[in-house]
CSV table of C-alpha atoms and ligand atoms in Angstrom, one decimal:
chain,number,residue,atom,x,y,z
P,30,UNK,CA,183.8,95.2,104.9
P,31,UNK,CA,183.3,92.7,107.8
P,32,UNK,CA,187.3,92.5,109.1
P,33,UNK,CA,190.0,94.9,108.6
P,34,UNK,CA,193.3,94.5,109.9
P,35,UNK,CA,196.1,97.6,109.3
P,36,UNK,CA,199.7,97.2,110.2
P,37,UNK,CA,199.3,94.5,113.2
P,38,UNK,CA,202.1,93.3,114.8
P,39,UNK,CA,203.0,91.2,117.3
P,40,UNK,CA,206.0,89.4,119.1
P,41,UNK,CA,206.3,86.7,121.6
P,42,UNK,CA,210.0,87.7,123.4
P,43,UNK,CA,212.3,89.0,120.8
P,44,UNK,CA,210.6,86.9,118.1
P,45,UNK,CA,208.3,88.5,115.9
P,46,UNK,CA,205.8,86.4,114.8
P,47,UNK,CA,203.4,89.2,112.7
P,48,UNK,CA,205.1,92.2,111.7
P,49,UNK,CA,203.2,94.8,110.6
P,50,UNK,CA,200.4,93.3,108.1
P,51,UNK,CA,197.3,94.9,107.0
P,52,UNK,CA,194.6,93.3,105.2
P,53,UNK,CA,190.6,93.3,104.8
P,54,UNK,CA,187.6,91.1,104.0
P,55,UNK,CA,184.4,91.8,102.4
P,56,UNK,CA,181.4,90.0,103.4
P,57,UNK,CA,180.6,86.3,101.8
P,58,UNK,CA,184.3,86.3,101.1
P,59,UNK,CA,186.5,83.3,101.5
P,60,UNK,CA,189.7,85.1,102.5
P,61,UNK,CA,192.5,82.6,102.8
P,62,UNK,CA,196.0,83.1,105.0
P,63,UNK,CA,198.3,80.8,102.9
P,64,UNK,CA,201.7,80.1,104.4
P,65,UNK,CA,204.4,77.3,105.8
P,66,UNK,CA,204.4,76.6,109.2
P,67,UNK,CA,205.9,79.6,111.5
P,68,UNK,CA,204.7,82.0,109.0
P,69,UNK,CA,202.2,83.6,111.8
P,70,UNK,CA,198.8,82.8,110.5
P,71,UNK,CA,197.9,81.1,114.0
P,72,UNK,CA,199.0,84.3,115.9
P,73,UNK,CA,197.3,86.6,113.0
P,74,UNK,CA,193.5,84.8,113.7
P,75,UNK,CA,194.5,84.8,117.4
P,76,UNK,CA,195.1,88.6,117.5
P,77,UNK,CA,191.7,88.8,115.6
P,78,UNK,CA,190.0,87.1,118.2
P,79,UNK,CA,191.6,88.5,121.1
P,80,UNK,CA,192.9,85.6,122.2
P,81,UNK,CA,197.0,87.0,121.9
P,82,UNK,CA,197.0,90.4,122.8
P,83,UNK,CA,198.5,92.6,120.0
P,84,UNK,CA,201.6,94.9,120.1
P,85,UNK,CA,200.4,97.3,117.8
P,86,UNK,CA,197.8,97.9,115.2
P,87,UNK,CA,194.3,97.6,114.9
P,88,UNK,CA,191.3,95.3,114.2
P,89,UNK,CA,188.2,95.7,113.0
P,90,UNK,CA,185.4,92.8,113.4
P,91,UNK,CA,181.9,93.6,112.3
P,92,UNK,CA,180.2,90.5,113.1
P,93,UNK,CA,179.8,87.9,115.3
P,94,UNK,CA,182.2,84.9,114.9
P,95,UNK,CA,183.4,81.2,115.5
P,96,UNK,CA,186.3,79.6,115.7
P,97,UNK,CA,188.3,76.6,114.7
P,98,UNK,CA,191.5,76.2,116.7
P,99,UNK,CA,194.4,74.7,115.3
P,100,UNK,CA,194.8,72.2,118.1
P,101,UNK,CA,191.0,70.4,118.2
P,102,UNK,CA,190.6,68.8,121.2
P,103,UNK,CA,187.0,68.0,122.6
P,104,UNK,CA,185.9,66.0,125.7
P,105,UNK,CA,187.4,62.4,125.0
P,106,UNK,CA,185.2,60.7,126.7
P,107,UNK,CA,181.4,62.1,125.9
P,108,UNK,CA,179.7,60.8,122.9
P,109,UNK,CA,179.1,63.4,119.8
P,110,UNK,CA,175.7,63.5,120.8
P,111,UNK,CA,176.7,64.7,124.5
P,112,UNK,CA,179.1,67.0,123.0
P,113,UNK,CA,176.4,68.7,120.7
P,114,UNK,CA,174.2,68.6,124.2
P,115,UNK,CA,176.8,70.7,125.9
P,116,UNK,CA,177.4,73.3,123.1
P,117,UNK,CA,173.8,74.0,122.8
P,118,UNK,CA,173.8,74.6,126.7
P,119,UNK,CA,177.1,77.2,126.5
P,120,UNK,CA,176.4,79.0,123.1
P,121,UNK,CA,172.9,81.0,122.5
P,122,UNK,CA,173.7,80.8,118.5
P,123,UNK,CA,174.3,77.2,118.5
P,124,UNK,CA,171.6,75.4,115.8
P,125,UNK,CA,171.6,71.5,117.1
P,126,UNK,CA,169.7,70.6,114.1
P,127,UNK,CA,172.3,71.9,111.9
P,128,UNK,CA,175.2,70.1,113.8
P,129,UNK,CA,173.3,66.5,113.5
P,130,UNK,CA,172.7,67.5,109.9
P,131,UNK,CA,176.4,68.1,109.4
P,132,UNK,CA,177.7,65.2,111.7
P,133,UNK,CA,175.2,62.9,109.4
P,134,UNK,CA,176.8,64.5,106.2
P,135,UNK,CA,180.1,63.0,107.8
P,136,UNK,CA,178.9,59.9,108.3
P,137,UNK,CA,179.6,60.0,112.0
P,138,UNK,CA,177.6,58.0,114.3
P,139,UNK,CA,176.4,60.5,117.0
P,140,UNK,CA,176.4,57.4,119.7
P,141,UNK,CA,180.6,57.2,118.8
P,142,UNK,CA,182.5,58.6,121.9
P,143,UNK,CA,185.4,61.3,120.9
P,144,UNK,CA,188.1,59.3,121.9
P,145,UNK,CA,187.1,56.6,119.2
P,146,UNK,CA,187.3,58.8,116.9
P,147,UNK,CA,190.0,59.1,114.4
P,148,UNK,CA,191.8,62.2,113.7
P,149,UNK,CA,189.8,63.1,110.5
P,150,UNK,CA,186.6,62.3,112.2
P,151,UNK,CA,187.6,64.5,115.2
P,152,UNK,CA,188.3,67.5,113.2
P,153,UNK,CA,184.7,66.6,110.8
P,154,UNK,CA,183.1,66.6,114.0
P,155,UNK,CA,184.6,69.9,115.2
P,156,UNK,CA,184.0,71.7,112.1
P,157,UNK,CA,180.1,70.8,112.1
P,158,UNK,CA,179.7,72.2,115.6
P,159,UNK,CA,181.4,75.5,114.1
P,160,UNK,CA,179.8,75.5,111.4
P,161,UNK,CA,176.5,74.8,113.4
P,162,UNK,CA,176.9,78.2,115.0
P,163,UNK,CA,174.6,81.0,113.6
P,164,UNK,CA,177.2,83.7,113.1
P,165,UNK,CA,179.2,86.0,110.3
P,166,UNK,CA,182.0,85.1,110.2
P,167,UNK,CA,184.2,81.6,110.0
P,168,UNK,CA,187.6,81.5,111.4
P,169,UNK,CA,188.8,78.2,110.3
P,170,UNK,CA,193.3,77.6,111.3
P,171,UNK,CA,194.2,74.7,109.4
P,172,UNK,CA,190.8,73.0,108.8
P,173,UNK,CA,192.3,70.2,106.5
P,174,UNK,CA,195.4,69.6,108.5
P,175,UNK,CA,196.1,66.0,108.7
P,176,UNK,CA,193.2,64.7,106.7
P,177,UNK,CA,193.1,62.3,103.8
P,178,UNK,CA,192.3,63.5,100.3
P,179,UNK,CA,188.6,62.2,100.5
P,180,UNK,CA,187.8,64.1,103.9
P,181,UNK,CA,189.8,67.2,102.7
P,182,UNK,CA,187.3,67.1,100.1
P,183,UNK,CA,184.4,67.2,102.2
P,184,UNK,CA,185.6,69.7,104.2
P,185,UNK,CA,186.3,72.2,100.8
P,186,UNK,CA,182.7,71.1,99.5
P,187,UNK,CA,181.3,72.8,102.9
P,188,UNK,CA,183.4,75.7,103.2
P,189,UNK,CA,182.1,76.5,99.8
P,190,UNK,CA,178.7,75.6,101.0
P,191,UNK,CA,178.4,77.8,104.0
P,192,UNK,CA,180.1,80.9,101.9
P,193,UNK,CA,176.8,80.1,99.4
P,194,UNK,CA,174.5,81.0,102.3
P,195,UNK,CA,176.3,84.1,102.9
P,196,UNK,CA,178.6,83.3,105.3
P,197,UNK,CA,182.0,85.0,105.6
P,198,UNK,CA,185.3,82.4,105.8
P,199,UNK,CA,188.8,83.3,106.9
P,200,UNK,CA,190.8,80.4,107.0
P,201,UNK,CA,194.5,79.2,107.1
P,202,UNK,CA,196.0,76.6,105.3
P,203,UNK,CA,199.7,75.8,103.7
P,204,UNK,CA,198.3,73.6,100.8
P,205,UNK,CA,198.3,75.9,98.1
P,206,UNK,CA,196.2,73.4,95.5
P,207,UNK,CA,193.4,73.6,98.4
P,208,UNK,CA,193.7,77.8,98.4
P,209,UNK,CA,193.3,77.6,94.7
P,210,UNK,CA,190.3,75.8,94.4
P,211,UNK,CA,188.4,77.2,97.4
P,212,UNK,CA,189.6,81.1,98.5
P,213,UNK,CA,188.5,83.9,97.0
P,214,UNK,CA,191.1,85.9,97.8
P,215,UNK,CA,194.2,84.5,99.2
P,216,UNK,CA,197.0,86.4,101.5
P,217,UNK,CA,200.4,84.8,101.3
P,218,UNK,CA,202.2,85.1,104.6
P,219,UNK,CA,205.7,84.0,105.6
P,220,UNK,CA,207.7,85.2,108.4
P,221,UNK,CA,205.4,87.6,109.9
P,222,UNK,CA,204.7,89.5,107.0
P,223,UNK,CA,202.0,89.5,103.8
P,224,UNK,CA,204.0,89.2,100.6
P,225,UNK,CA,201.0,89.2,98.2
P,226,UNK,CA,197.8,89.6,98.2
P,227,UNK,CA,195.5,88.7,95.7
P,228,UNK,CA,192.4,87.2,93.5
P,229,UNK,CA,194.6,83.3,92.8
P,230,UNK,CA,195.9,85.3,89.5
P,231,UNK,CA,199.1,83.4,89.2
P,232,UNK,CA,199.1,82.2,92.8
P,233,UNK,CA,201.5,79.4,92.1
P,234,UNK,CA,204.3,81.3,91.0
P,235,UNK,CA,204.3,84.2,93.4
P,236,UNK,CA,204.0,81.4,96.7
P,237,UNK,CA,206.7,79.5,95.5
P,238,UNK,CA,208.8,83.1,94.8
P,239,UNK,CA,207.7,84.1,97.9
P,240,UNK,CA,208.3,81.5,100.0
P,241,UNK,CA,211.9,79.7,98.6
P,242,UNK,CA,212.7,83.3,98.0
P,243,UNK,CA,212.7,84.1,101.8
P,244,UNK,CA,214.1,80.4,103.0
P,245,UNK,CA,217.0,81.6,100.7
P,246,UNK,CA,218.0,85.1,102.3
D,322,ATP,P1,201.8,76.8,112.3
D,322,ATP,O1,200.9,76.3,111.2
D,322,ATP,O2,203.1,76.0,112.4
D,322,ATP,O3,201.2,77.0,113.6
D,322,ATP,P2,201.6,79.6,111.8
D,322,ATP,O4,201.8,80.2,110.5
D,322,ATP,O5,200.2,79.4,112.4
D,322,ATP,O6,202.3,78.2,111.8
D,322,ATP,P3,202.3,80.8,114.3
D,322,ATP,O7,201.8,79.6,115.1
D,322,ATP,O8,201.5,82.0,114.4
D,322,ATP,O9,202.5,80.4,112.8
D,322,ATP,O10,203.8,81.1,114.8
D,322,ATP,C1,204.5,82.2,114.3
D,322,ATP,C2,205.9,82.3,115.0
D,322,ATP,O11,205.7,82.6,116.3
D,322,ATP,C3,206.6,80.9,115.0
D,322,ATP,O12,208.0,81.2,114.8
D,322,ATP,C4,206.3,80.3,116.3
D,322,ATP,O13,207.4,79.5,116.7
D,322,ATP,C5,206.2,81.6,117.2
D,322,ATP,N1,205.3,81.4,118.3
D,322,ATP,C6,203.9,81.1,118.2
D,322,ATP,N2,203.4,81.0,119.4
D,322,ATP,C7,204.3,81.2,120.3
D,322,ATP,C8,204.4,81.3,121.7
D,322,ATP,N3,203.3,81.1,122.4
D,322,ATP,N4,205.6,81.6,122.3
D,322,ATP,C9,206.7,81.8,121.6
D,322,ATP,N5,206.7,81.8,120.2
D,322,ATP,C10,205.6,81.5,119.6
């Protein structure tokens, strides 16, 4: 086991964001965190990372890890090429090789500046320099978020790829089609809490119970 959480909670004032969930995730896994917006999968991954400081609970990580932020911003106004440049100079796991290989995949000119850059491209570029990281384990929030059906593609396509080589994935997304065909195992999450968890066996049904029960109550 590479990550366990048990019975992490945490609040920001008197709302409770993640109330007491517990989960784990073997190594290689693609573990996904499926859930509607609010449901607490950004503060989950950011409790991981000890980047929100938890109320209670505890964390395991046994590996060294990268992360792709919901909000992806980089330096509007270097070049891709500048930007690989810089990470190389700030991360000691960083393979540039592996970042042009990926940015080239994308079909992104390394001379384009990030501000030129659409919002698909952006987040293609952003994922390549995570993915150009040599760690063990993935933290992807929202890596498809506002991409078209062709880039979303490419995107699943090297999440898969990068689980291949052994990598572990834990990711967030509220597209439930996307969970199917790429997790392994998928925790459905909705107001703080985990309501399944589970191997996609009748995934479908148990979201849509899961979430329209709750937006009922
Ligand atoms: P989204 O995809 O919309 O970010 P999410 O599942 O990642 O959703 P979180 O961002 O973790 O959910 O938010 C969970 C709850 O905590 C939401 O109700 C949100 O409004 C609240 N929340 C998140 N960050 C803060 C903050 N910094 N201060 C106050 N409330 C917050």
């Amino acid at each position: 086991m590479i990550l366990q959480v048990k019975e992490l909670s945490k609040s920001y004032g008197k709302k409770l964001a993640v109330n007491k969930i517990s989960f784990s995730v073997e190594e290689g896994q693609i573990f996904a965190l499926l859930g509607p917006n609010g449901a607490g999968k950004t503060t989950t991954l950011k409790c991981i990372l000890g980047l929100r400081k938890e109320d209670s609970g505890k964390i395991y990580l046994g590996g060294t890890y990268a992360y792709l932020p919901e909000k992806k911003e980089l330096y509007k106004y270097l070049t891709v090429e500048k930007m690989i440049e810089i990470t190389q100079n700030i991360s000691k796991m960083f393979r540039k090789e592996k970042a042009v290989e990926l940015i080239n995949d994308f079909k992104i000119s390394l001379k384009e500046k990030i501000a030129n850059l659409s919002h698909g491209m952006l987040t293609q570029v952003y994922i390549s320099l995570v993915f150009a990281e040599d760690v063990d384990i993935y933290f992807l929030d929202e890596p498809t978020w506002g991409l078209d059906p062709l880039m979303r593609s490419k995107v699943i396509e090297l999440v898969r790829k990068m689980s291949l080589e052994g990598k572990t994935i834990v990711y967030t997304s509220h597209i439930l089609p996307e969970v199917e065909k790429v997790a392994d195992v998928v925790a459905i999450m909705n107001h703080g809490k985990i309501l399944e968890l589970d191997f996609l066996d009748n995934l479908k049904e148990k979201y849509v119970a899961c979430v329209v029960g709750k937006n009922e109550n």
